mmCIF file of C-alpha atoms in Angstrom:
data_model
loop_
_atom_site.group_PDB
_atom_site.id
_atom_site.type_symbol
_atom_site.label_atom_id
_atom_site.label_comp_id
_atom_site.label_asym_id
_atom_site.label_seq_id
_atom_site.Cartn_x
_atom_site.Cartn_y
_atom_site.Cartn_z
ATOM 1 C CA MET A 59 -16.126 -5.677 -6.550
ATOM 2 C CA ALA A 60 -15.828 -4.265 -10.074
ATOM 3 C CA SER A 61 -14.736 -0.647 -10.046
ATOM 4 C CA SER A 62 -13.040 1.942 -12.214
ATOM 5 C CA ASP A 63 -11.148 3.153 -9.143
ATOM 6 C CA ALA A 64 -7.562 1.927 -9.520
ATOM 7 C CA HIS A 65 -7.341 1.544 -5.751
ATOM 8 C CA ASN A 66 -10.086 -1.094 -5.859
ATOM 9 C CA ASP A 67 -9.213 -2.888 -9.079
ATOM 10 C CA PRO A 68 -5.975 -4.905 -8.811
ATOM 11 C CA ILE A 69 -5.243 -4.841 -12.534
ATOM 12 C CA GLU A 70 -5.755 -1.098 -12.835
ATOM 13 C CA ALA A 71 -3.591 -0.609 -9.760
ATOM 14 C CA LEU A 72 -0.801 -2.676 -11.310
ATOM 15 C CA ALA A 73 -1.064 -0.823 -14.617
ATOM 16 C CA SER A 74 -0.880 2.512 -12.778
ATOM 17 C CA LEU A 75 2.347 1.544 -11.031
ATOM 18 C CA ARG A 76 5.526 3.306 -12.093
ATOM 19 C CA HIS A 77 7.411 1.072 -14.534
ATOM 20 C CA GLU A 78 11.060 0.370 -13.737
ATOM 21 C CA PHE A 79 13.395 0.168 -16.737
ATOM 22 C CA GLY A 80 16.731 -1.580 -17.121
ATOM 23 C CA GLU A 81 19.918 0.379 -16.615
ATOM 24 C CA HIS A 82 20.467 0.619 -20.388
ATOM 25 C CA GLY A 83 16.856 1.452 -21.190
ATOM 26 C CA GLY A 84 15.593 -2.114 -21.426
ATOM 27 C CA VAL A 85 11.853 -2.527 -21.032
ATOM 28 C CA ASN A 86 12.528 -4.960 -18.163
ATOM 29 C CA MET A 87 14.197 -3.871 -14.949
ATOM 30 C CA SER A 88 17.784 -5.030 -14.589
ATOM 31 C CA ILE A 89 18.547 -7.647 -11.947
ATOM 32 C CA GLU A 90 20.487 -6.119 -9.078
ATOM 33 C CA ALA A 91 22.780 -8.956 -8.036
ATOM 34 C CA SER A 92 24.923 -7.061 -5.540
ATOM 35 C CA SER A 93 24.974 -8.281 -1.967
ATOM 36 C CA THR A 94 26.124 -4.908 -0.618
ATOM 37 C CA PHE A 95 25.625 -1.311 -1.746
ATOM 38 C CA THR A 96 27.856 1.733 -1.808
ATOM 39 C CA VAL A 97 27.065 5.243 -0.644
ATOM 40 C CA VAL A 98 28.561 8.372 -2.212
ATOM 41 C CA ASP A 99 28.704 10.231 1.092
ATOM 42 C CA PRO A 100 30.022 8.121 4.019
ATOM 43 C CA ALA A 101 27.758 10.099 6.349
ATOM 44 C CA THR A 102 24.752 8.456 4.676
ATOM 45 C CA MET A 103 25.568 5.030 6.081
ATOM 46 C CA PRO A 104 24.730 5.858 9.716
ATOM 47 C CA ASP A 105 21.370 7.226 8.508
ATOM 48 C CA ILE A 106 20.614 3.922 6.772
ATOM 49 C CA PHE A 107 21.547 1.875 9.831
ATOM 50 C CA ALA A 108 19.397 4.140 12.001
ATOM 51 C CA GLY A 109 16.437 3.760 9.648
ATOM 52 C CA ARG A 110 16.358 7.428 8.647
ATOM 53 C CA LYS A 111 17.080 6.605 5.014
ATOM 54 C CA GLY A 112 16.126 3.668 2.834
ATOM 55 C CA PRO A 113 14.608 2.723 -0.529
ATOM 56 C CA GLU A 114 11.731 5.197 -0.185
ATOM 57 C CA SER A 115 13.690 7.915 1.591
ATOM 58 C CA GLY A 116 16.710 8.772 -0.450
ATOM 59 C CA GLY A 117 16.811 5.663 -2.612
ATOM 60 C CA CYS A 118 19.412 4.152 -0.305
ATOM 61 C CA TYR A 119 20.196 0.467 0.009
ATOM 62 C CA LEU A 120 22.421 -1.197 2.579
ATOM 63 C CA TYR A 121 22.776 -4.960 2.265
ATOM 64 C CA GLY A 122 20.999 -7.676 0.320
ATOM 65 C CA ARG A 123 19.482 -9.273 3.411
ATOM 66 C CA HIS A 124 17.839 -5.961 4.242
ATOM 67 C CA PHE A 125 16.484 -4.532 0.972
ATOM 68 C CA ASN A 126 17.365 -5.316 -2.656
ATOM 69 C CA PRO A 127 16.090 -3.123 -5.523
ATOM 70 C CA THR A 128 14.875 -6.043 -7.637
ATOM 71 C CA VAL A 129 13.054 -7.678 -4.730
ATOM 72 C CA TYR A 130 11.736 -4.282 -3.661
ATOM 73 C CA ASN A 131 10.266 -3.721 -7.123
ATOM 74 C CA LEU A 132 8.448 -7.052 -6.982
ATOM 75 C CA GLY A 133 7.073 -6.023 -3.596
ATOM 76 C CA ARG A 134 5.672 -2.841 -5.165
ATOM 77 C CA GLN A 135 3.885 -4.926 -7.795
ATOM 78 C CA LEU A 136 2.350 -7.228 -5.193
ATOM 79 C CA ALA A 137 1.300 -4.296 -3.003
ATOM 80 C CA ALA A 138 -0.520 -2.819 -5.992
ATOM 81 C CA LEU A 139 -2.279 -6.123 -6.691
ATOM 82 C CA GLU A 140 -3.364 -6.558 -3.068
ATOM 83 C CA GLY A 141 -4.184 -2.911 -2.416
ATOM 84 C CA THR A 142 -1.728 -2.393 0.436
ATOM 85 C CA GLU A 143 0.734 0.412 1.082
ATOM 86 C CA ALA A 144 3.760 -1.832 0.795
ATOM 87 C CA ALA A 145 5.003 -5.399 0.445
ATOM 88 C CA TYR A 146 8.231 -7.318 0.601
ATOM 89 C CA CYS A 147 9.237 -10.792 -0.462
ATOM 90 C CA SER A 148 10.869 -13.734 1.257
ATOM 91 C CA ALA A 149 12.555 -16.950 0.229
ATOM 92 C CA SER A 150 9.365 -18.994 0.740
ATOM 93 C CA GLY A 151 5.753 -18.739 1.754
ATOM 94 C CA MET A 152 6.541 -20.235 5.149
ATOM 95 C CA GLY A 153 9.275 -17.619 5.550
ATOM 96 C CA ALA A 154 6.645 -14.920 5.028
ATOM 97 C CA ILE A 155 4.117 -16.515 7.397
ATOM 98 C CA SER A 156 6.712 -17.133 10.103
ATOM 99 C CA ALA A 157 7.991 -13.557 9.881
ATOM 100 C CA VAL A 158 4.495 -12.135 10.325
ATOM 101 C CA ILE A 159 3.704 -14.271 13.365
ATOM 102 C CA LEU A 160 7.063 -13.556 14.994
ATOM 103 C CA ALA A 161 6.639 -9.840 14.343
ATOM 104 C CA LEU A 162 3.226 -9.748 15.991
ATOM 105 C CA CYS A 163 3.807 -12.112 18.920
ATOM 106 C CA GLY A 164 6.011 -12.032 21.971
ATOM 107 C CA ALA A 165 6.808 -14.859 24.351
ATOM 108 C CA GLY A 166 3.653 -16.333 25.835
ATOM 109 C CA ASP A 167 1.228 -14.590 23.463
ATOM 110 C CA HIS A 168 -1.746 -16.191 21.760
ATOM 111 C CA VAL A 169 -3.063 -16.674 18.209
ATOM 112 C CA VAL A 170 -6.531 -17.549 16.950
ATOM 113 C CA ALA A 171 -6.364 -19.472 13.690
ATOM 114 C CA SER A 172 -8.607 -21.446 11.403
ATOM 115 C CA HIS A 173 -8.623 -25.161 12.165
ATOM 116 C CA THR A 174 -8.329 -25.810 8.419
ATOM 117 C CA ILE A 175 -5.042 -24.437 7.098
ATOM 118 C CA TYR A 176 -1.978 -25.684 5.267
ATOM 119 C CA GLY A 177 -0.234 -28.418 7.259
ATOM 120 C CA GLY A 178 3.055 -26.518 7.442
ATOM 121 C CA THR A 179 1.321 -23.480 8.933
ATOM 122 C CA TRP A 180 -0.581 -25.739 11.329
ATOM 123 C CA ALA A 181 2.687 -27.317 12.498
ATOM 124 C CA LEU A 182 4.284 -23.879 12.910
ATOM 125 C CA LEU A 183 1.450 -22.739 15.171
ATOM 126 C CA HIS A 184 0.701 -26.029 16.925
ATOM 127 C CA ASP A 185 4.217 -27.385 17.471
ATOM 128 C CA PHE A 186 7.042 -24.981 16.666
ATOM 129 C CA MET A 187 5.819 -21.757 18.236
ATOM 130 C CA PRO A 188 4.776 -23.246 21.609
ATOM 131 C CA SER A 189 8.017 -25.164 22.002
ATOM 132 C CA LYS A 190 10.312 -22.323 20.927
ATOM 133 C CA THR A 191 8.476 -19.188 22.071
ATOM 134 C CA GLY A 192 5.590 -20.164 24.329
ATOM 135 C CA VAL A 193 3.125 -18.717 21.781
ATOM 136 C CA THR A 194 -0.007 -20.858 21.718
ATOM 137 C CA THR A 195 -2.859 -21.096 19.215
ATOM 138 C CA ALA A 196 -6.582 -21.748 19.474
ATOM 139 C CA PHE A 197 -7.692 -23.524 16.304
ATOM 140 C CA VAL A 198 -11.342 -22.825 15.592
ATOM 141 C CA ASP A 199 -13.897 -23.182 12.828
ATOM 142 C CA THR A 200 -13.612 -19.669 11.451
ATOM 143 C CA THR A 201 -16.878 -20.045 9.542
ATOM 144 C CA ASP A 202 -18.430 -19.905 13.041
ATOM 145 C CA LEU A 203 -18.043 -16.221 13.891
ATOM 146 C CA ALA A 204 -19.221 -16.702 17.472
ATOM 147 C CA ALA A 205 -16.511 -19.324 18.005
ATOM 148 C CA VAL A 206 -13.914 -16.876 16.686
ATOM 149 C CA LYS A 207 -15.030 -14.172 19.105
ATOM 150 C CA ASN A 208 -15.057 -16.572 22.041
ATOM 151 C CA ALA A 209 -11.523 -17.793 21.281
ATOM 152 C CA ILE A 210 -9.941 -14.337 21.522
ATOM 153 C CA THR A 211 -8.238 -13.562 24.834
ATOM 154 C CA ASP A 212 -6.350 -10.577 26.209
ATOM 155 C CA ARG A 213 -3.124 -12.266 25.037
ATOM 156 C CA THR A 214 -4.348 -12.817 21.458
ATOM 157 C CA ARG A 215 -2.194 -10.895 19.003
ATOM 158 C CA LEU A 216 -3.653 -11.887 15.634
ATOM 159 C CA LEU A 217 -6.430 -13.729 13.830
ATOM 160 C CA TYR A 218 -5.144 -15.978 11.031
ATOM 161 C CA VAL A 219 -7.164 -17.510 8.175
ATOM 162 C CA GLU A 220 -6.789 -18.620 4.573
ATOM 163 C CA SER A 221 -8.961 -16.946 1.947
ATOM 164 C CA GLN A 222 -9.904 -20.446 0.771
ATOM 165 C CA SER A 223 -9.033 -23.133 3.266
ATOM 166 C CA ASN A 224 -6.510 -25.791 2.325
ATOM 167 C CA PRO A 225 -7.793 -28.300 1.271
ATOM 168 C CA THR A 226 -11.517 -28.007 2.023
ATOM 169 C CA LEU A 227 -12.010 -24.780 0.046
ATOM 170 C CA ARG A 228 -14.208 -23.051 2.616
ATOM 171 C CA VAL A 229 -14.290 -19.331 1.899
ATOM 172 C CA ALA A 230 -13.345 -16.913 4.661
ATOM 173 C CA ASP A 231 -15.908 -14.201 5.426
ATOM 174 C CA ILE A 232 -13.153 -11.611 5.428
ATOM 175 C CA PRO A 233 -15.295 -8.509 6.126
ATOM 176 C CA SER A 234 -16.926 -10.150 9.154
ATOM 177 C CA LEU A 235 -13.638 -11.553 10.451
ATOM 178 C CA ALA A 236 -12.001 -8.154 9.964
ATOM 179 C CA ALA A 237 -14.744 -6.552 12.048
ATOM 180 C CA ILE A 238 -14.156 -9.064 14.856
ATOM 181 C CA ALA A 239 -10.421 -8.434 14.728
ATOM 182 C CA ARG A 240 -10.872 -4.656 14.794
ATOM 183 C CA GLU A 241 -13.183 -4.887 17.778
ATOM 184 C CA ALA A 242 -10.530 -6.941 19.594
ATOM 185 C CA GLY A 243 -7.750 -4.564 18.560
ATOM 186 C CA ILE A 244 -5.789 -7.212 16.676
ATOM 187 C CA PRO A 245 -4.840 -7.588 12.996
ATOM 188 C CA LEU A 246 -6.509 -10.001 10.608
ATOM 189 C CA VAL A 247 -3.868 -11.941 8.665
ATOM 190 C CA VAL A 248 -5.054 -13.709 5.493
ATOM 191 C CA ASP A 249 -3.107 -16.213 3.414
ATOM 192 C CA ASN A 250 -4.306 -15.475 -0.120
ATOM 193 C CA THR A 251 -2.177 -18.097 -1.886
ATOM 194 C CA PHE A 252 -5.195 -19.967 -3.275
ATOM 195 C CA THR A 253 -7.023 -16.932 -4.676
ATOM 196 C CA PRO A 254 -4.798 -14.141 -5.999
ATOM 197 C CA LEU A 255 -6.973 -11.660 -7.924
ATOM 198 C CA VAL A 256 -10.082 -13.737 -7.209
ATOM 199 C CA LEU A 257 -10.198 -12.248 -3.714
ATOM 200 C CA SER A 258 -8.515 -9.091 -2.434
ATOM 201 C CA PRO A 259 -8.370 -9.542 1.355
ATOM 202 C CA ALA A 260 -6.894 -6.112 2.134
ATOM 203 C CA ARG A 261 -9.609 -4.406 0.120
ATOM 204 C CA LEU A 262 -12.137 -6.455 2.109
ATOM 205 C CA GLY A 263 -10.712 -5.391 5.474
ATOM 206 C CA ALA A 264 -7.704 -7.619 6.213
ATOM 207 C CA ASP A 265 -4.641 -5.939 7.698
ATOM 208 C CA ILE A 266 -1.902 -8.262 6.414
ATOM 209 C CA VAL A 267 -1.905 -10.551 3.378
ATOM 210 C CA VAL A 268 0.629 -13.323 2.862
ATOM 211 C CA HIS A 269 1.383 -15.392 -0.225
ATOM 212 C CA SER A 270 3.353 -18.380 -1.293
ATOM 213 C CA LEU A 271 4.611 -17.031 -4.601
ATOM 214 C CA THR A 272 5.579 -20.610 -5.429
ATOM 215 C CA LYS A 273 1.983 -21.288 -6.435
ATOM 216 C CA PHE A 274 -0.269 -19.304 -8.782
ATOM 217 C CA ILE A 275 1.808 -16.132 -8.906
ATOM 218 C CA GLY A 276 4.932 -18.081 -9.894
ATOM 219 C CA GLY A 277 2.829 -20.210 -12.190
ATOM 220 C CA ALA A 278 5.362 -22.781 -13.388
ATOM 221 C CA SER A 279 6.412 -24.786 -10.287
ATOM 222 C CA ASP A 280 10.019 -23.766 -10.895
ATOM 223 C CA LEU A 281 10.752 -21.408 -8.008
ATOM 224 C CA ILE A 282 10.123 -20.886 -4.296
ATOM 225 C CA GLY A 283 9.095 -17.547 -2.816
ATOM 226 C CA GLY A 284 6.797 -15.754 -0.413
ATOM 227 C CA ALA A 285 5.437 -12.276 0.215
ATOM 228 C CA VAL A 286 3.947 -10.098 2.936
ATOM 229 C CA CYS A 287 1.609 -7.268 1.886
ATOM 230 C CA ALA A 288 0.676 -4.723 4.556
ATOM 231 C CA SER A 289 1.121 -1.159 5.733
ATOM 232 C CA ALA A 290 4.446 0.553 5.141
ATOM 233 C CA GLU A 291 4.929 0.670 8.899
ATOM 234 C CA PHE A 292 4.508 -3.088 9.287
ATOM 235 C CA ILE A 293 6.769 -3.916 6.341
ATOM 236 C CA GLY A 294 9.348 -1.589 7.843
ATOM 237 C CA SER A 295 9.102 -3.424 11.153
ATOM 238 C CA LEU A 296 9.890 -6.713 9.398
ATOM 239 C CA MET A 297 13.143 -5.151 8.185
ATOM 240 C CA ASP A 298 14.128 -3.459 11.449
ATOM 241 C CA LEU A 299 17.839 -3.974 12.117
ATOM 242 C CA HIS A 300 17.222 -4.993 15.733
ATOM 243 C CA THR A 301 13.919 -6.895 15.831
ATOM 244 C CA GLY A 302 12.752 -7.389 12.242
ATOM 245 C CA PRO A 303 12.141 -11.099 11.566
ATOM 246 C CA LEU A 304 12.952 -10.855 7.866
ATOM 247 C CA MET A 305 16.139 -8.900 8.564
ATOM 248 C CA ILE A 306 17.367 -10.798 11.621
ATOM 249 C CA LEU A 307 16.394 -14.349 10.626
ATOM 250 C CA GLY A 308 17.346 -13.816 6.983
ATOM 251 C CA PRO A 309 14.741 -15.613 4.812
ATOM 252 C CA THR A 310 15.937 -13.491 1.918
ATOM 253 C CA MET A 311 14.524 -13.758 -1.597
ATOM 254 C CA ASP A 312 17.170 -14.031 -4.283
ATOM 255 C CA PRO A 313 16.955 -11.135 -6.772
ATOM 256 C CA THR A 314 17.045 -13.519 -9.731
ATOM 257 C CA VAL A 315 13.919 -15.215 -8.377
ATOM 258 C CA ALA A 316 12.309 -11.818 -7.826
ATOM 259 C CA ALA A 317 13.029 -10.771 -11.402
ATOM 260 C CA SER A 318 11.538 -14.009 -12.706
ATOM 261 C CA VAL A 319 8.358 -13.595 -10.640
ATOM 262 C CA ALA A 320 8.028 -9.942 -11.649
ATOM 263 C CA LEU A 321 7.864 -10.949 -15.317
ATOM 264 C CA ARG A 322 4.974 -13.333 -14.557
ATOM 265 C CA VAL A 323 2.774 -10.932 -12.591
ATOM 266 C CA PRO A 324 1.412 -9.127 -15.687
ATOM 267 C CA HIS A 325 -0.116 -12.309 -17.110
ATOM 268 C CA LEU A 326 -1.451 -13.566 -13.778
ATOM 269 C CA PRO A 327 -4.990 -12.372 -14.709
ATOM 270 C CA LEU A 328 -4.995 -14.503 -17.849
ATOM 271 C CA ARG A 329 -3.775 -17.548 -15.968
ATOM 272 C CA MET A 330 -6.203 -17.181 -13.043
ATOM 273 C CA ALA A 331 -9.122 -16.820 -15.420
ATOM 274 C CA ALA A 332 -8.015 -19.952 -17.301
ATOM 275 C CA HIS A 333 -7.569 -21.986 -14.095
ATOM 276 C CA GLY A 334 -10.981 -20.901 -12.852
ATOM 277 C CA GLU A 335 -12.788 -21.549 -16.113
ATOM 278 C CA ARG A 336 -11.401 -25.083 -16.405
ATOM 279 C CA ALA A 337 -11.972 -25.897 -12.711
ATOM 280 C CA LEU A 338 -15.607 -24.793 -12.875
ATOM 281 C CA ALA A 339 -16.293 -26.842 -15.997
ATOM 282 C CA LEU A 340 -14.776 -30.008 -14.528
ATOM 283 C CA ALA A 341 -16.547 -29.467 -11.204
ATOM 284 C CA GLU A 342 -19.945 -29.022 -12.881
ATOM 285 C CA ARG A 343 -19.556 -32.140 -15.014
ATOM 286 C CA THR A 344 -18.231 -34.239 -12.148
ATOM 287 C CA ALA A 345 -21.077 -33.149 -9.872
ATOM 288 C CA ALA A 346 -23.572 -34.055 -12.593
ATOM 289 C CA LEU A 347 -22.312 -37.651 -12.393
ATOM 290 C CA GLY A 348 -23.127 -37.753 -8.684
ATOM 291 C CA VAL A 349 -19.490 -37.734 -7.502
ATOM 292 C CA PRO A 350 -18.999 -35.686 -4.301
ATOM 293 C CA VAL A 351 -17.139 -32.582 -5.493
ATOM 294 C CA ALA A 352 -16.429 -29.323 -3.702
ATOM 295 C CA TYR A 353 -15.807 -26.128 -5.638
ATOM 296 C CA PRO A 354 -16.845 -22.622 -4.539
ATOM 297 C CA GLY A 355 -18.228 -21.878 -7.995
ATOM 298 C CA LEU A 356 -20.906 -24.552 -7.620
ATOM 299 C CA PRO A 357 -24.269 -23.451 -6.170
ATOM 300 C CA SER A 358 -24.080 -26.523 -3.917
ATOM 301 C CA HIS A 359 -20.959 -25.201 -2.156
ATOM 302 C CA PRO A 360 -21.794 -23.845 1.333
ATOM 303 C CA ASP A 361 -19.942 -20.597 0.623
ATOM 304 C CA HIS A 362 -21.088 -20.038 -2.950
ATOM 305 C CA ALA A 363 -23.183 -16.974 -2.096
ATOM 306 C CA LEU A 364 -20.328 -15.550 -0.032
ATOM 307 C CA ILE A 365 -17.703 -15.856 -2.752
ATOM 308 C CA GLU A 366 -20.109 -14.362 -5.283
ATOM 309 C CA GLN A 367 -20.386 -11.365 -2.979
ATOM 310 C CA LEU A 368 -16.639 -11.000 -2.336
ATOM 311 C CA ARG A 369 -14.855 -11.988 -5.532
ATOM 312 C CA HIS A 370 -13.696 -9.935 -8.478
ATOM 313 C CA PRO A 371 -15.910 -10.962 -11.387
ATOM 314 C CA ASN A 372 -13.268 -11.622 -14.034
ATOM 315 C CA TYR A 373 -11.129 -14.382 -12.512
ATOM 316 C CA GLY A 374 -13.517 -17.184 -11.627
ATOM 317 C CA HIS A 375 -13.750 -18.909 -8.262
ATOM 318 C CA GLY A 376 -10.228 -20.284 -7.963
ATOM 319 C CA GLY A 377 -8.286 -23.087 -9.549
ATOM 320 C CA LEU A 378 -8.781 -25.861 -6.988
ATOM 321 C CA LEU A 379 -11.475 -28.456 -6.486
ATOM 322 C CA THR A 380 -11.750 -31.553 -4.327
ATOM 323 C CA LEU A 381 -13.258 -34.957 -5.019
ATOM 324 C CA ASP A 382 -14.242 -37.336 -2.247
ATOM 325 C CA ALA A 383 -13.339 -40.843 -3.373
ATOM 326 C CA GLY A 384 -14.648 -42.310 -0.110
ATOM 327 C CA THR A 385 -11.518 -44.188 0.910
ATOM 328 C CA GLU A 386 -7.793 -43.623 0.696
ATOM 329 C CA GLU A 387 -7.468 -46.721 -1.506
ATOM 330 C CA LYS A 388 -9.910 -45.342 -4.076
ATOM 331 C CA ALA A 389 -8.283 -41.927 -3.917
ATOM 332 C CA MET A 390 -4.887 -43.455 -4.671
ATOM 333 C CA ALA A 391 -6.352 -45.595 -7.471
ATOM 334 C CA LEU A 392 -8.001 -42.556 -9.044
ATOM 335 C CA MET A 393 -4.804 -40.508 -9.031
ATOM 336 C CA HIS A 394 -2.786 -43.470 -10.340
ATOM 337 C CA THR A 395 -5.202 -43.962 -13.211
ATOM 338 C CA LEU A 396 -5.362 -40.278 -14.077
ATOM 339 C CA GLN A 397 -1.592 -39.868 -14.138
ATOM 340 C CA ASN A 398 -0.320 -43.161 -15.486
ATOM 341 C CA GLU A 399 -3.058 -44.216 -17.861
ATOM 342 C CA HIS A 400 -4.495 -40.937 -19.123
ATOM 343 C CA GLN A 401 -1.834 -38.221 -18.652
ATOM 344 C CA PHE A 402 -4.540 -36.060 -17.081
ATOM 345 C CA GLY A 403 -2.098 -34.552 -14.598
ATOM 346 C CA TYR A 404 0.568 -35.358 -12.039
ATOM 347 C CA VAL A 405 0.501 -36.789 -8.530
ATOM 348 C CA ALA A 406 2.377 -33.987 -6.801
ATOM 349 C CA VAL A 407 1.852 -31.410 -4.087
ATOM 350 C CA SER A 408 1.627 -27.662 -4.713
ATOM 351 C CA LEU A 409 -0.663 -25.777 -7.057
ATOM 352 C CA GLY A 410 -0.745 -23.059 -9.681
ATOM 353 C CA TYR A 411 1.092 -25.146 -12.295
ATOM 354 C CA PHE A 412 -0.140 -25.082 -15.888
ATOM 355 C CA ASP A 413 -0.852 -28.834 -15.697
ATOM 356 C CA THR A 414 -3.128 -30.364 -13.081
ATOM 357 C CA LEU A 415 -1.508 -31.464 -9.811
ATOM 358 C CA MET A 416 -3.254 -34.023 -7.596
ATOM 359 C CA SER A 417 -2.692 -35.114 -4.011
ATOM 360 C CA CYS A 418 -4.469 -36.905 -1.202
ATOM 361 C CA SER A 419 -4.330 -34.130 1.401
ATOM 362 C CA ALA A 420 -4.696 -36.229 4.545
ATOM 363 C CA THR A 421 -1.467 -38.065 3.774
ATOM 364 C CA SER A 422 0.437 -35.205 2.144
ATOM 365 C CA THR A 423 -0.052 -31.460 2.626
ATOM 366 C CA SER A 424 -2.115 -31.954 5.789
ATOM 367 C CA SER A 425 -0.164 -34.937 7.134
ATOM 368 C CA GLU A 426 1.276 -32.834 9.989
ATOM 369 C CA MET A 427 -2.187 -32.878 11.555
ATOM 370 C CA PRO A 428 -3.158 -35.798 13.822
ATOM 371 C CA GLU A 429 -6.319 -37.767 13.192
ATOM 372 C CA GLU A 430 -8.484 -35.717 15.546
ATOM 373 C CA ALA A 431 -7.397 -32.468 13.883
ATOM 374 C CA LEU A 432 -8.074 -33.903 10.423
ATOM 375 C CA GLU A 433 -11.521 -34.967 11.548
ATOM 376 C CA ALA A 434 -12.298 -31.555 13.043
ATOM 377 C CA ALA A 435 -11.249 -29.908 9.798
ATOM 378 C CA ALA A 436 -13.301 -32.354 7.678
ATOM 379 C CA ILE A 437 -10.195 -33.532 5.827
ATOM 380 C CA ARG A 438 -11.194 -37.073 4.950
ATOM 381 C CA HIS A 439 -8.725 -39.740 3.851
ATOM 382 C CA GLY A 440 -10.483 -40.171 0.523
ATOM 383 C CA LEU A 441 -10.277 -36.470 -0.312
ATOM 384 C CA VAL A 442 -8.375 -35.739 -3.523
ATOM 385 C CA ARG A 443 -7.255 -32.148 -4.003
ATOM 386 C CA MET A 444 -6.927 -31.148 -7.635
ATOM 387 C CA ALA A 445 -5.081 -27.980 -8.577
ATOM 388 C CA VAL A 446 -6.597 -27.744 -12.028
ATOM 389 C CA GLY A 447 -4.353 -26.789 -14.921
ATOM 390 C CA TYR A 448 -5.313 -25.310 -18.268
ATOM 391 C CA THR A 449 -3.342 -27.430 -20.754
ATOM 392 C CA GLY A 450 -5.134 -29.577 -23.297
ATOM 393 C CA THR A 451 -8.733 -29.038 -24.344
ATOM 394 C CA LEU A 452 -11.685 -29.249 -22.005
ATOM 395 C CA ALA A 453 -13.115 -32.142 -24.033
ATOM 396 C CA GLN A 454 -9.819 -34.026 -23.762
ATOM 397 C CA ARG A 455 -9.411 -33.511 -20.023
ATOM 398 C CA TRP A 456 -13.045 -34.233 -19.225
ATOM 399 C CA GLY A 457 -12.902 -37.455 -21.214
ATOM 400 C CA GLN A 458 -9.856 -38.555 -19.224
ATOM 401 C CA LEU A 459 -11.423 -37.654 -15.881
ATOM 402 C CA GLN A 460 -14.768 -39.285 -16.673
ATOM 403 C CA THR A 461 -13.077 -42.510 -17.821
ATOM 404 C CA ALA A 462 -10.929 -42.660 -14.688
ATOM 405 C CA LEU A 463 -13.897 -42.038 -12.393
ATOM 406 C CA GLU A 464 -15.723 -44.921 -14.046
ATOM 407 C CA ALA A 465 -12.674 -47.171 -13.900
ATOM 408 C CA VAL A 466 -12.304 -46.890 -10.119
ATOM 409 C CA GLY A 467 -16.026 -47.242 -9.469
ATOM 410 C CA LEU A 468 -16.921 -43.675 -8.495
ATOM 411 C CA THR A 469 -19.717 -43.400 -11.086
#
């Protein structure tokens, strides 16, 4: 994936982006806090409402729920990172995902999705969409390409996967899935929350990329946000004054949040590399003790060869690993020991924080899924998901983890 072509390298693409200055010449763009925007010529307003003018055509803004300059600038940064024509941001990751699905589907349509995805997304597709819109979903093992093909019907409007599945960390074969989607005439939508910079789904063939900015891109567990990266035409459709899900339903990102995220994007490469380096080291040492550990950077991972083929070389294999403690009781004991006796990390959902966050997925971020769905997705009750942080030294953190594993009888 390494390339000197700025279109292919996310960091070169970001560095090549036009820099926006503050209104008084500050090196950082000013925060545009206005909810509504004036026009010099009253005749311009009908053009904005009709879609003939906007941020890219005349530099015109209408209303904060539609486009905001600060949020728009963040979208330009994310589009550069993901290699798409455009992007825009929402108030949460689920706001972004919901907007994409509602934009692509009409009443009674069909979705094919991975059977191993974030519990909130699973509930949206399994429960909310059928009851509110009649849109149904076939959940399949998307590592089985034949099963994906067989699940697509003439009512299927999109194929949805996560770049690394939550929480099992299976890696999506994005080029192959993109080829299946193209053959069927539907878009491939990839949630790249787990692997910003590590994987570039759009550069690998995906049509639409979504993010929860709350996680790695935000980096400090202090804000909520989401993003959709896609063609300019699709982003425009999300903001359509009549049928655009972001415009009509209003999951608007606050410009102060956008400004905060925009200041964190430039050091995302440093943080992703640090997360990946620490996660790989802990995974290797844990595996050497004989503890069941899953991490795509390990040769034992079923998708290790695939991620080596697809990833950018400078940012590791992602910042998450899983340990299988065998039972829920042992999983809870391990997390309790790590947090309360060793200060290794925190028992909390989410990821991308500078300290390690731990959760038992079956009873937390995947708890929306019934037992049969958990079993199909291989989400066992003893599975501990660790979003590995980079604070402390490796020797310190490994000593804490090793001691806790021994204390609960996993070694």
